[in-house]
Amino acid sequence: MFPIDSNETKKLLSHMYNEVSKELFGFGTTLLKVTIEQNVITFQAKHRRASRSAALEGEVPALKLEVDFHMSLLYKKKLRQKLEEQTDWEIEAVLRDYDGATQRAFTNIVLKEQ
């Protein structure tokens, strides 16, 4: 069953997304928009800049990019786990793109077609 495009569902999804952010980074997002279209849920987020991230960027830019990449993979894994634990949706894929320069992330959850 696909999620219903309602304010209630979007609040629940926003809460889950921010829980993962708090778990991994210690704080939530500054901007978060959730859209639902058939079997695709999209999160548009602006994350806070961590002071460690700024320090790494100035000293070892390549390491910062690598950390961003691995944190994005971990974010996808944790979000998928949370969604699977708290909903009955079957997830086909979690796709995420994160831009460290602007702190923006787009995350798409693709649900299996029934």
PDB file of C-alpha atoms in Angstrom:
ATOM      1  CA  MET A   1       0.000   0.000   0.000  1.00  0.00           C
ATOM      2  CA  PHE A   2       1.351   3.427  -0.934  1.00  0.00           C
ATOM      3  CA  PRO A   3       1.350   6.320   1.532  1.00  0.00           C
ATOM      4  CA  ILE A   4      -1.491   8.806   1.394  1.00  0.00           C
ATOM      5  CA  ASP A   5      -0.443  12.319   0.370  1.00  0.00           C
ATOM      6  CA  SER A   6      -1.704  14.047   3.526  1.00  0.00           C
ATOM      7  CA  ASN A   7      -0.312  16.542   6.024  1.00  0.00           C
ATOM      8  CA  GLU A   8      -0.343  13.789   8.663  1.00  0.00           C
ATOM      9  CA  THR A   9       1.802  11.475   6.531  1.00  0.00           C
ATOM     10  CA  LYS A  10       4.195  14.296   5.651  1.00  0.00           C
ATOM     11  CA  LYS A  11       4.570  15.192   9.356  1.00  0.00           C
ATOM     12  CA  LEU A  12       5.378  11.585  10.197  1.00  0.00           C
ATOM     13  CA  LEU A  13       7.942  11.370   7.380  1.00  0.00           C
ATOM     14  CA  SER A  14       9.514  14.710   8.386  1.00  0.00           C
ATOM     15  CA  HIS A  15       9.793  13.506  11.956  1.00  0.00           C
ATOM     16  CA  MET A  16      11.546  10.288  10.869  1.00  0.00           C
ATOM     17  CA  TYR A  17      13.928  12.181   8.582  1.00  0.00           C
ATOM     18  CA  ASN A  18      14.856  14.609  11.361  1.00  0.00           C
ATOM     19  CA  GLU A  19      15.297  11.764  13.877  1.00  0.00           C
ATOM     20  CA  VAL A  20      17.950  10.267  11.610  1.00  0.00           C
ATOM     21  CA  SER A  21      19.605  13.668  11.229  1.00  0.00           C
ATOM     22  CA  LYS A  22      19.697  14.159  15.001  1.00  0.00           C
ATOM     23  CA  GLU A  23      21.047  10.650  15.524  1.00  0.00           C
ATOM     24  CA  LEU A  24      23.889  11.129  13.040  1.00  0.00           C
ATOM     25  CA  PHE A  25      24.727  14.828  13.425  1.00  0.00           C
ATOM     26  CA  GLY A  26      23.235  15.940  16.722  1.00  0.00           C
ATOM     27  CA  PHE A  27      20.673  18.318  15.176  1.00  0.00           C
ATOM     28  CA  GLY A  28      17.811  18.394  12.680  1.00  0.00           C
ATOM     29  CA  THR A  29      17.417  20.190   9.378  1.00  0.00           C
ATOM     30  CA  THR A  30      16.849  23.910   8.860  1.00  0.00           C
ATOM     31  CA  LEU A  31      14.472  23.312   5.955  1.00  0.00           C
ATOM     32  CA  LEU A  32      12.553  20.189   5.014  1.00  0.00           C
ATOM     33  CA  LYS A  33       9.891  19.616   2.378  1.00  0.00           C
ATOM     34  CA  VAL A  34       8.248  16.259   1.720  1.00  0.00           C
ATOM     35  CA  THR A  35       6.373  15.381  -1.444  1.00  0.00           C
ATOM     36  CA  ILE A  36       4.548  12.153  -2.253  1.00  0.00           C
ATOM     37  CA  GLU A  37       3.727  11.103  -5.802  1.00  0.00           C
ATOM     38  CA  GLN A  38       2.382   7.582  -6.285  1.00  0.00           C
ATOM     39  CA  ASN A  39       5.261   5.313  -5.242  1.00  0.00           C
ATOM     40  CA  VAL A  40       7.971   7.985  -4.757  1.00  0.00           C
ATOM     41  CA  ILE A  41       8.555  10.014  -1.601  1.00  0.00           C
ATOM     42  CA  THR A  42      10.943  12.954  -1.971  1.00  0.00           C
ATOM     43  CA  PHE A  43      12.660  14.832   0.845  1.00  0.00           C
ATOM     44  CA  GLN A  44      14.183  18.225   0.016  1.00  0.00           C
ATOM     45  CA  ALA A  45      16.361  19.253   2.948  1.00  0.00           C
ATOM     46  CA  LYS A  46      18.850  21.875   4.002  1.00  0.00           C
ATOM     47  CA  HIS A  47      21.126  20.619   6.743  1.00  0.00           C
ATOM     48  CA  ARG A  48      23.052  22.599   9.328  1.00  0.00           C
ATOM     49  CA  ARG A  49      26.782  22.929   8.812  1.00  0.00           C
ATOM     50  CA  ALA A  50      28.773  20.997  11.401  1.00  0.00           C
ATOM     51  CA  SER A  51      31.874  22.764  12.706  1.00  0.00           C
ATOM     52  CA  ARG A  52      33.922  19.599  12.074  1.00  0.00           C
ATOM     53  CA  SER A  53      32.828  19.708   8.460  1.00  0.00           C
ATOM     54  CA  ALA A  54      34.024  23.296   8.036  1.00  0.00           C
ATOM     55  CA  ALA A  55      37.353  22.446   9.680  1.00  0.00           C
ATOM     56  CA  LEU A  56      37.915  19.449   7.414  1.00  0.00           C
ATOM     57  CA  GLU A  57      36.962  21.437   4.334  1.00  0.00           C
ATOM     58  CA  GLY A  58      39.637  24.009   5.117  1.00  0.00           C
ATOM     59  CA  GLU A  59      42.381  21.555   5.980  1.00  0.00           C
ATOM     60  CA  VAL A  60      41.728  18.353   4.024  1.00  0.00           C
ATOM     61  CA  PRO A  61      39.063  18.920   1.335  1.00  0.00           C
ATOM     62  CA  ALA A  62      39.373  15.410  -0.133  1.00  0.00           C
ATOM     63  CA  LEU A  63      38.744  13.855   3.272  1.00  0.00           C
ATOM     64  CA  LYS A  64      35.672  16.048   3.775  1.00  0.00           C
ATOM     65  CA  LEU A  65      34.231  14.823   0.448  1.00  0.00           C
ATOM     66  CA  GLU A  66      34.873  11.228   1.471  1.00  0.00           C
ATOM     67  CA  VAL A  67      33.250  11.752   4.881  1.00  0.00           C
ATOM     68  CA  ASP A  68      30.225  13.415   3.208  1.00  0.00           C
ATOM     69  CA  PHE A  69      29.897  10.440   0.862  1.00  0.00           C
ATOM     70  CA  HIS A  70      30.007   7.865   3.655  1.00  0.00           C
ATOM     71  CA  MET A  71      27.663   9.860   5.886  1.00  0.00           C
ATOM     72  CA  SER A  72      25.192  10.023   3.000  1.00  0.00           C
ATOM     73  CA  LEU A  73      25.350   6.227   2.636  1.00  0.00           C
ATOM     74  CA  LEU A  74      24.793   5.855   6.370  1.00  0.00           C
ATOM     75  CA  TYR A  75      21.879   8.320   6.232  1.00  0.00           C
ATOM     76  CA  LYS A  76      20.199   6.216   3.536  1.00  0.00           C
ATOM     77  CA  LYS A  77      20.683   3.033   5.544  1.00  0.00           C
ATOM     78  CA  LYS A  78      19.305   4.522   8.784  1.00  0.00           C
ATOM     79  CA  LEU A  79      16.334   6.181   7.057  1.00  0.00           C
ATOM     80  CA  ARG A  80      15.447   2.949   5.285  1.00  0.00           C
ATOM     81  CA  GLN A  81      15.601   1.030   8.574  1.00  0.00           C
ATOM     82  CA  LYS A  82      13.385   3.586  10.306  1.00  0.00           C
ATOM     83  CA  LEU A  83      10.818   3.538   7.491  1.00  0.00           C
ATOM     84  CA  GLU A  84      10.740  -0.261   7.407  1.00  0.00           C
ATOM     85  CA  GLU A  85      10.309  -0.425  11.200  1.00  0.00           C
ATOM     86  CA  GLN A  86       7.527   2.167  11.376  1.00  0.00           C
ATOM     87  CA  THR A  87       5.534   1.549   8.190  1.00  0.00           C
ATOM     88  CA  ASP A  88       4.295  -1.414   6.167  1.00  0.00           C
ATOM     89  CA  TRP A  89       5.734  -0.051   2.922  1.00  0.00           C
ATOM     90  CA  GLU A  90       8.031  -2.208   0.805  1.00  0.00           C
ATOM     91  CA  ILE A  91      11.025  -0.098  -0.193  1.00  0.00           C
ATOM     92  CA  GLU A  92      12.627  -0.765  -3.545  1.00  0.00           C
ATOM     93  CA  ALA A  93      15.361   1.889  -3.369  1.00  0.00           C
ATOM     94  CA  VAL A  94      16.653   4.837  -1.354  1.00  0.00           C
ATOM     95  CA  LEU A  95      18.416   7.390  -3.550  1.00  0.00           C
ATOM     96  CA  ARG A  96      20.187  10.409  -2.060  1.00  0.00           C
ATOM     97  CA  ASP A  97      22.243  13.270  -3.402  1.00  0.00           C
ATOM     98  CA  TYR A  98      23.999  15.652  -1.011  1.00  0.00           C
ATOM     99  CA  ASP A  99      25.819  18.862  -1.912  1.00  0.00           C
ATOM    100  CA  GLY A 100      28.334  19.745   0.795  1.00  0.00           C
ATOM    101  CA  ALA A 101      28.841  23.300  -0.470  1.00  0.00           C
ATOM    102  CA  THR A 102      25.185  24.252   0.092  1.00  0.00           C
ATOM    103  CA  GLN A 103      24.261  21.609   2.713  1.00  0.00           C
ATOM    104  CA  ARG A 104      21.283  20.583   0.548  1.00  0.00           C
ATOM    105  CA  ALA A 105      20.134  17.002   0.145  1.00  0.00           C
ATOM    106  CA  PHE A 106      17.484  15.370  -2.004  1.00  0.00           C
ATOM    107  CA  THR A 107      16.403  11.915  -0.902  1.00  0.00           C
ATOM    108  CA  ASN A 108      13.993   9.760  -2.890  1.00  0.00           C
ATOM    109  CA  ILE A 109      12.304   6.699  -1.464  1.00  0.00           C
ATOM    110  CA  VAL A 110      10.998   4.423  -4.215  1.00  0.00           C
ATOM    111  CA  LEU A 111       8.350   2.006  -3.022  1.00  0.00           C
ATOM    112  CA  LYS A 112       7.762  -1.329  -4.720  1.00  0.00           C
ATOM    113  CA  GLU A 113       4.826  -1.400  -7.098  1.00  0.00           C
ATOM    114  CA  GLN A 114       2.046  -3.604  -5.774  1.00  0.00           C
TER     115      GLN A 114
END
